[in-house]
Amino acid sequence: MATYVQTANSEFAARGIPGDSVLPIVYGDESMAKSGDIVVKVDGTAVTDSQGYTLDITSDNITVTANSAIGVLYGLHTVLQSMIANGTTVMAGTVTDYPDVPERSLYLDAGRVFYTVDMMKSFIHTLSWNKMNVLYLDFSNNNATRFFLDDMNVTVAGTDYDVSTCKPDNGYWTESDMNEILAEAEQYGVQIIPTLDSPGHIGGVYSINNSWFYRASATDYDAKVGKITLDLSNEDAYAFGQALVAKYVDYFASKGCTSFNIAADEASYADGTHMNSTDPRFVNYVNDLNDYIVSKGMTTRMFNDAVKSVDSGVSKDIIILYWVPASPNAQALLAAGYDVVNFVYTYVYYAYGASSYWNADLSKVYGWNPGIFGDSANAELGDNGYAYPDSVGKVLGGNFAIWSDYGYNYGKTGADVIKGTSCAYQRSDYSVRQKIYAVAERTWNQDGATASLSDWEATLLDAPAGISVSTGDMDATVLPEASAVTPAAPSKVDKTLLQETYDYAVTLSTEGVTDSAKAAFEKALANAEAVLADDNATQDEVNAAWDALLEGIWGLGLTQGNKDVLEMLIERADGMMENVDKYVEANWQELVDALAAAKDVMADGDAMQEDVDKAADALLDAIMAQRFKADKSVLEELVNRATQMVENADKYVETHWQELLDALTGAQAIMAD
């Protein structure tokens, strides 16, 4: 992420935002951010799309949160573009942004004409500025190969061939040049997909041994050199093609590239008829290349025109670059399990010097999206990207292709191609730079721009040190060296108030304080002591420790209630419980409940005086409500005597006898109660 932040750091300064000097770049805890800072962070849970980002803009800060490092760069580009367009005052709010497709690419035919290293860097800057993340670098065609490794020795059937003898006299890249291009691409988040076309379009190495090639005549952009294709029926030619591609694959794999494009388009026999998947040798050739490329940890790509059937045998590991509507069409290829990138020429081709047939109007490009393949049906955008109902493979993305077609025939340069200077079937409305921006717009979000075409064009901004939208010149802006990434210096922390409060707190007593209040105070006191001793404590940590200690001190006012009276009442009630048989049952449960509640309060270290008094009052009331059972022993003796008298009634005179009977009946009733 640091590299991407430094890239944006240079771009901000290059555009004078907020000034000409680069801003400092520091890392540390988010709490250390100051007002006015741009905060960047990676959080895969907050942003789920792998290239997505969120901007949270407040009066204090702009925070860029992304799922990955590349999302940080995209977010920073959005911030810078907004400030260039609207000034450094940015409206507060939240923006969430992510692409419709994972790959948003440019294809550059750098074989027919030469592009300088500086121009390649300008392309990379422009792509990154527009959130395009792939550059197909086609460095060889029928007229020239324009990239040579330091060691270009290729061995075929025991004979060494030095491919460096094929260097053109009008420009090529050395291994050092390519290292520089790849490093720039990595810094700007652009993946380079190297392209070496074979078995067709391979005339750049024709001179190595012309007996290995078919050479068909041509009247178009290949008129000077012909249509040159490896003769796959020749074992040495076959082996040479495999070895040459493998040599470049080894280099690019060692540089971290993850995909290689073998193209395999427009191959032809000597009579000019097309070579394709109906020829088993062609199928074997592309599959053998694929096997080697995959063994190096890369994926293989090729154009669709030579795949004549979904059952042709061409490996389904190979990603199809769909440029010409044909049979099988895009829907059939996807249904068969091929992954596809949309290159359809009727929308997203620029063929330098060619007629309007190969160059769609800008308005048509502006209305395109990666689901439009020029076939009868379009793929629809859903939760899993663009797809047809029967899709198995994936639509990986969309591309804008720059073909230098007639540039070689007319002695043009890469600068001429990108400017659209006069050549062959010249058009005045190529709008090639605007088309790059349009494809970037539609591959990121098919509904992104809703303005009219003219209004949208007016919003386009040149990338710092990129290619000018209006002229095609390389932006002469010098990107200043980015700031080094350093640890954030902690702000000066003031512990004075915490120290004074701590010194006071240690003098306080916790005697009689409720248990919870005592525990909270002791915890806050210990934390304050630790923060005071921590030289790296932040001001936020100091402030939090002080707040907690204050609350702990305030809690010391929560004292336990006096339980002496309650304790005496509990002792008396316990004694009554031991003599339960002496008391009547009428109010006994009241005493049982009140005693249990009183014991709970007695055991509660947090019980306040109000709680204690309430429990004591309830227990006292319950004690006073109890009554002894009556003593009937004397009455019992009298009842026994009276009963004996009744049993001997004949011994007594009748006078007052009835009174005795009535008294006995009443006494017996009392005994029974």
PDB file of N, CA and C in Angstrom, residues 137-187:
ATOM      1  N   LEU A 137       0.618  -5.754 -23.781  1.00  0.00           N
ATOM      2  CA  LEU A 137       1.759  -5.173 -24.472  1.00  0.00           C
ATOM      3  C   LEU A 137       2.201  -6.117 -25.590  1.00  0.00           C
ATOM      4  N   ASP A 138       1.727  -5.819 -26.809  1.00  0.00           N
ATOM      5  CA  ASP A 138       2.011  -6.641 -27.992  1.00  0.00           C
ATOM      6  C   ASP A 138       3.281  -6.098 -28.641  1.00  0.00           C
ATOM      7  N   PHE A 139       4.392  -6.813 -28.450  1.00  0.00           N
ATOM      8  CA  PHE A 139       5.686  -6.271 -28.866  1.00  0.00           C
ATOM      9  C   PHE A 139       6.222  -6.879 -30.166  1.00  0.00           C
ATOM     10  N   SER A 140       5.388  -7.595 -30.902  1.00  0.00           N
ATOM     11  CA  SER A 140       5.885  -8.211 -32.136  1.00  0.00           C
ATOM     12  C   SER A 140       4.762  -8.325 -33.154  1.00  0.00           C
ATOM     13  N   ASN A 141       5.091  -8.101 -34.422  1.00  0.00           N
ATOM     14  CA  ASN A 141       4.108  -8.287 -35.483  1.00  0.00           C
ATOM     15  C   ASN A 141       4.838  -8.669 -36.761  1.00  0.00           C
ATOM     16  N   ASN A 142       4.134  -8.623 -37.863  1.00  0.00           N
ATOM     17  CA  ASN A 142       4.743  -9.120 -39.099  1.00  0.00           C
ATOM     18  C   ASN A 142       5.939  -8.293 -39.561  1.00  0.00           C
ATOM     19  N   ASN A 143       5.954  -7.016 -39.215  1.00  0.00           N
ATOM     20  CA  ASN A 143       7.037  -6.170 -39.704  1.00  0.00           C
ATOM     21  C   ASN A 143       8.214  -6.068 -38.735  1.00  0.00           C
ATOM     22  N   ALA A 144       7.990  -6.319 -37.442  1.00  0.00           N
ATOM     23  CA  ALA A 144       9.091  -6.142 -36.491  1.00  0.00           C
ATOM     24  C   ALA A 144       8.763  -6.780 -35.149  1.00  0.00           C
ATOM     25  N   THR A 145       9.822  -7.208 -34.477  1.00  0.00           N
ATOM     26  CA  THR A 145       9.761  -7.543 -33.052  1.00  0.00           C
ATOM     27  C   THR A 145      10.500  -6.423 -32.328  1.00  0.00           C
ATOM     28  N   ARG A 146       9.905  -5.906 -31.239  1.00  0.00           N
ATOM     29  CA  ARG A 146      10.465  -4.694 -30.634  1.00  0.00           C
ATOM     30  C   ARG A 146      10.831  -4.861 -29.157  1.00  0.00           C
ATOM     31  N   PHE A 147      11.024  -6.088 -28.723  1.00  0.00           N
ATOM     32  CA  PHE A 147      11.552  -6.310 -27.376  1.00  0.00           C
ATOM     33  C   PHE A 147      12.502  -7.495 -27.429  1.00  0.00           C
ATOM     34  N   PHE A 148      13.715  -7.255 -26.967  1.00  0.00           N
ATOM     35  CA  PHE A 148      14.744  -8.293 -26.986  1.00  0.00           C
ATOM     36  C   PHE A 148      15.394  -8.412 -25.611  1.00  0.00           C
ATOM     37  N   LEU A 149      15.442  -9.639 -25.129  1.00  0.00           N
ATOM     38  CA  LEU A 149      16.128  -9.926 -23.876  1.00  0.00           C
ATOM     39  C   LEU A 149      17.637  -9.835 -24.079  1.00  0.00           C
ATOM     40  N   ASP A 150      18.357  -9.761 -22.978  1.00  0.00           N
ATOM     41  CA  ASP A 150      19.821  -9.742 -23.091  1.00  0.00           C
ATOM     42  C   ASP A 150      20.331 -11.016 -23.757  1.00  0.00           C
ATOM     43  N   ASP A 151      19.677 -12.127 -23.436  1.00  0.00           N
ATOM     44  CA  ASP A 151      20.042 -13.409 -24.047  1.00  0.00           C
ATOM     45  C   ASP A 151      18.893 -13.851 -24.939  1.00  0.00           C
ATOM     46  N   MET A 152      19.084 -13.797 -26.228  1.00  0.00           N
ATOM     47  CA  MET A 152      18.044 -14.201 -27.174  1.00  0.00           C
ATOM     48  C   MET A 152      18.438 -15.460 -27.934  1.00  0.00           C
ATOM     49  N   ASN A 153      19.268 -16.279 -27.323  1.00  0.00           N
ATOM     50  CA  ASN A 153      19.675 -17.529 -27.961  1.00  0.00           C
ATOM     51  C   ASN A 153      18.562 -18.570 -27.833  1.00  0.00           C
ATOM     52  N   VAL A 154      18.168 -19.166 -28.940  1.00  0.00           N
ATOM     53  CA  VAL A 154      17.148 -20.214 -28.975  1.00  0.00           C
ATOM     54  C   VAL A 154      17.748 -21.428 -29.683  1.00  0.00           C
ATOM     55  N   THR A 155      17.607 -22.592 -29.057  1.00  0.00           N
ATOM     56  CA  THR A 155      18.174 -23.818 -29.624  1.00  0.00           C
ATOM     57  C   THR A 155      17.066 -24.672 -30.233  1.00  0.00           C
ATOM     58  N   VAL A 156      17.255 -25.066 -31.486  1.00  0.00           N
ATOM     59  CA  VAL A 156      16.294 -25.919 -32.194  1.00  0.00           C
ATOM     60  C   VAL A 156      17.070 -27.048 -32.859  1.00  0.00           C
ATOM     61  N   ALA A 157      16.699 -28.281 -32.513  1.00  0.00           N
ATOM     62  CA  ALA A 157      17.332 -29.471 -33.112  1.00  0.00           C
ATOM     63  C   ALA A 157      18.851 -29.390 -33.024  1.00  0.00           C
ATOM     64  N   GLY A 158      19.348 -28.939 -31.876  1.00  0.00           N
ATOM     65  CA  GLY A 158      20.786 -28.893 -31.645  1.00  0.00           C
ATOM     66  C   GLY A 158      21.493 -27.696 -32.226  1.00  0.00           C
ATOM     67  N   THR A 159      20.776 -26.824 -32.908  1.00  0.00           N
ATOM     68  CA  THR A 159      21.386 -25.632 -33.504  1.00  0.00           C
ATOM     69  C   THR A 159      20.939 -24.392 -32.738  1.00  0.00           C
ATOM     70  N   ASP A 160      21.893 -23.507 -32.433  1.00  0.00           N
ATOM     71  CA  ASP A 160      21.587 -22.264 -31.734  1.00  0.00           C
ATOM     72  C   ASP A 160      21.244 -21.171 -32.741  1.00  0.00           C
ATOM     73  N   TYR A 161      20.201 -20.422 -32.417  1.00  0.00           N
ATOM     74  CA  TYR A 161      19.783 -19.302 -33.255  1.00  0.00           C
ATOM     75  C   TYR A 161      19.746 -18.048 -32.383  1.00  0.00           C
ATOM     76  N   ASP A 162      20.384 -16.996 -32.837  1.00  0.00           N
ATOM     77  CA  ASP A 162      20.429 -15.739 -32.091  1.00  0.00           C
ATOM     78  C   ASP A 162      19.344 -14.809 -32.627  1.00  0.00           C
ATOM     79  N   VAL A 163      18.235 -14.742 -31.896  1.00  0.00           N
ATOM     80  CA  VAL A 163      17.087 -13.960 -32.353  1.00  0.00           C
ATOM     81  C   VAL A 163      17.381 -12.463 -32.307  1.00  0.00           C
ATOM     82  N   SER A 164      18.408 -12.058 -31.565  1.00  0.00           N
ATOM     83  CA  SER A 164      18.733 -10.628 -31.513  1.00  0.00           C
ATOM     84  C   SER A 164      19.168 -10.091 -32.873  1.00  0.00           C
ATOM     85  N   THR A 165      19.480 -10.975 -33.809  1.00  0.00           N
ATOM     86  CA  THR A 165      19.830 -10.530 -35.166  1.00  0.00           C
ATOM     87  C   THR A 165      18.619  -9.968 -35.906  1.00  0.00           C
ATOM     88  N   CYS A 166      17.438 -10.154 -35.314  1.00  0.00           N
ATOM     89  CA  CYS A 166      16.203  -9.674 -35.948  1.00  0.00           C
ATOM     90  C   CYS A 166      15.818  -8.263 -35.483  1.00  0.00           C
ATOM     91  N   LYS A 167      16.685  -7.608 -34.739  1.00  0.00           N
ATOM     92  CA  LYS A 167      16.347  -6.279 -34.227  1.00  0.00           C
ATOM     93  C   LYS A 167      16.083  -5.299 -35.374  1.00  0.00           C
ATOM     94  N   PRO A 168      14.984  -4.534 -35.265  1.00  0.00           N
ATOM     95  CA  PRO A 168      14.694  -3.544 -36.310  1.00  0.00           C
ATOM     96  C   PRO A 168      15.588  -2.312 -36.151  1.00  0.00           C
ATOM     97  N   ASP A 169      15.682  -1.518 -37.196  1.00  0.00           N
ATOM     98  CA  ASP A 169      16.527  -0.323 -37.135  1.00  0.00           C
ATOM     99  C   ASP A 169      15.738   0.931 -36.776  1.00  0.00           C
ATOM    100  N   ASN A 170      14.442   0.770 -36.438  1.00  0.00           N
ATOM    101  CA  ASN A 170      13.629   1.946 -36.105  1.00  0.00           C
ATOM    102  C   ASN A 170      12.993   1.833 -34.717  1.00  0.00           C
ATOM    103  N   GLY A 171      13.733   1.210 -33.808  1.00  0.00           N
ATOM    104  CA  GLY A 171      13.320   1.237 -32.410  1.00  0.00           C
ATOM    105  C   GLY A 171      12.916  -0.100 -31.837  1.00  0.00           C
ATOM    106  N   TYR A 172      13.437  -0.400 -30.648  1.00  0.00           N
ATOM    107  CA  TYR A 172      13.046  -1.607 -29.907  1.00  0.00           C
ATOM    108  C   TYR A 172      13.398  -1.389 -28.433  1.00  0.00           C
ATOM    109  N   TRP A 173      12.831  -2.246 -27.589  1.00  0.00           N
ATOM    110  CA  TRP A 173      13.115  -2.172 -26.154  1.00  0.00           C
ATOM    111  C   TRP A 173      14.155  -3.217 -25.777  1.00  0.00           C
ATOM    112  N   THR A 174      15.038  -2.828 -24.891  1.00  0.00           N
ATOM    113  CA  THR A 174      15.990  -3.766 -24.305  1.00  0.00           C
ATOM    114  C   THR A 174      15.376  -4.373 -23.047  1.00  0.00           C
ATOM    115  N   GLU A 175      16.048  -5.352 -22.493  1.00  0.00           N
ATOM    116  CA  GLU A 175      15.578  -5.936 -21.228  1.00  0.00           C
ATOM    117  C   GLU A 175      15.552  -4.878 -20.132  1.00  0.00           C
ATOM    118  N   SER A 176      16.528  -3.994 -20.120  1.00  0.00           N
ATOM    119  CA  SER A 176      16.549  -2.912 -19.141  1.00  0.00           C
ATOM    120  C   SER A 176      15.345  -1.992 -19.318  1.00  0.00           C
ATOM    121  N   ASP A 177      14.992  -1.702 -20.575  1.00  0.00           N
ATOM    122  CA  ASP A 177      13.806  -0.877 -20.844  1.00  0.00           C
ATOM    123  C   ASP A 177      12.545  -1.543 -20.291  1.00  0.00           C
ATOM    124  N   MET A 178      12.419  -2.847 -20.559  1.00  0.00           N
ATOM    125  CA  MET A 178      11.223  -3.551 -20.104  1.00  0.00           C
ATOM    126  C   MET A 178      11.175  -3.607 -18.582  1.00  0.00           C
ATOM    127  N   ASN A 179      12.325  -3.786 -17.949  1.00  0.00           N
ATOM    128  CA  ASN A 179      12.353  -3.752 -16.483  1.00  0.00           C
ATOM    129  C   ASN A 179      11.793  -2.426 -15.974  1.00  0.00           C
ATOM    130  N   GLU A 180      12.148  -1.358 -16.652  1.00  0.00           N
ATOM    131  CA  GLU A 180      11.687  -0.022 -16.262  1.00  0.00           C
ATOM    132  C   GLU A 180      10.178   0.117 -16.470  1.00  0.00           C
ATOM    133  N   ILE A 181       9.689  -0.396 -17.587  1.00  0.00           N
ATOM    134  CA  ILE A 181       8.247  -0.344 -17.868  1.00  0.00           C
ATOM    135  C   ILE A 181       7.469  -1.157 -16.835  1.00  0.00           C
ATOM    136  N   LEU A 182       7.950  -2.350 -16.535  1.00  0.00           N
ATOM    137  CA  LEU A 182       7.266  -3.208 -15.563  1.00  0.00           C
ATOM    138  C   LEU A 182       7.269  -2.582 -14.177  1.00  0.00           C
ATOM    139  N   ALA A 183       8.365  -1.950 -13.799  1.00  0.00           N
ATOM    140  CA  ALA A 183       8.437  -1.309 -12.486  1.00  0.00           C
ATOM    141  C   ALA A 183       7.440  -0.158 -12.398  1.00  0.00           C
ATOM    142  N   GLU A 184       7.311   0.605 -13.485  1.00  0.00           N
ATOM    143  CA  GLU A 184       6.351   1.717 -13.502  1.00  0.00           C
ATOM    144  C   GLU A 184       4.926   1.185 -13.395  1.00  0.00           C
ATOM    145  N   ALA A 185       4.651   0.108 -14.113  1.00  0.00           N
ATOM    146  CA  ALA A 185       3.314  -0.491 -14.064  1.00  0.00           C
ATOM    147  C   ALA A 185       2.982  -0.972 -12.660  1.00  0.00           C
ATOM    148  N   GLU A 186       3.942  -1.591 -12.006  1.00  0.00           N
ATOM    149  CA  GLU A 186       3.704  -2.070 -10.646  1.00  0.00           C
ATOM    150  C   GLU A 186       3.425  -0.910  -9.705  1.00  0.00           C
ATOM    151  N   GLN A 187       4.146   0.179  -9.864  1.00  0.00           N
ATOM    152  CA  GLN A 187       3.957   1.342  -9.005  1.00  0.00           C
ATOM    153  C   GLN A 187       2.565   1.937  -9.166  1.00  0.00           C
TER     154      GLN A 187
END
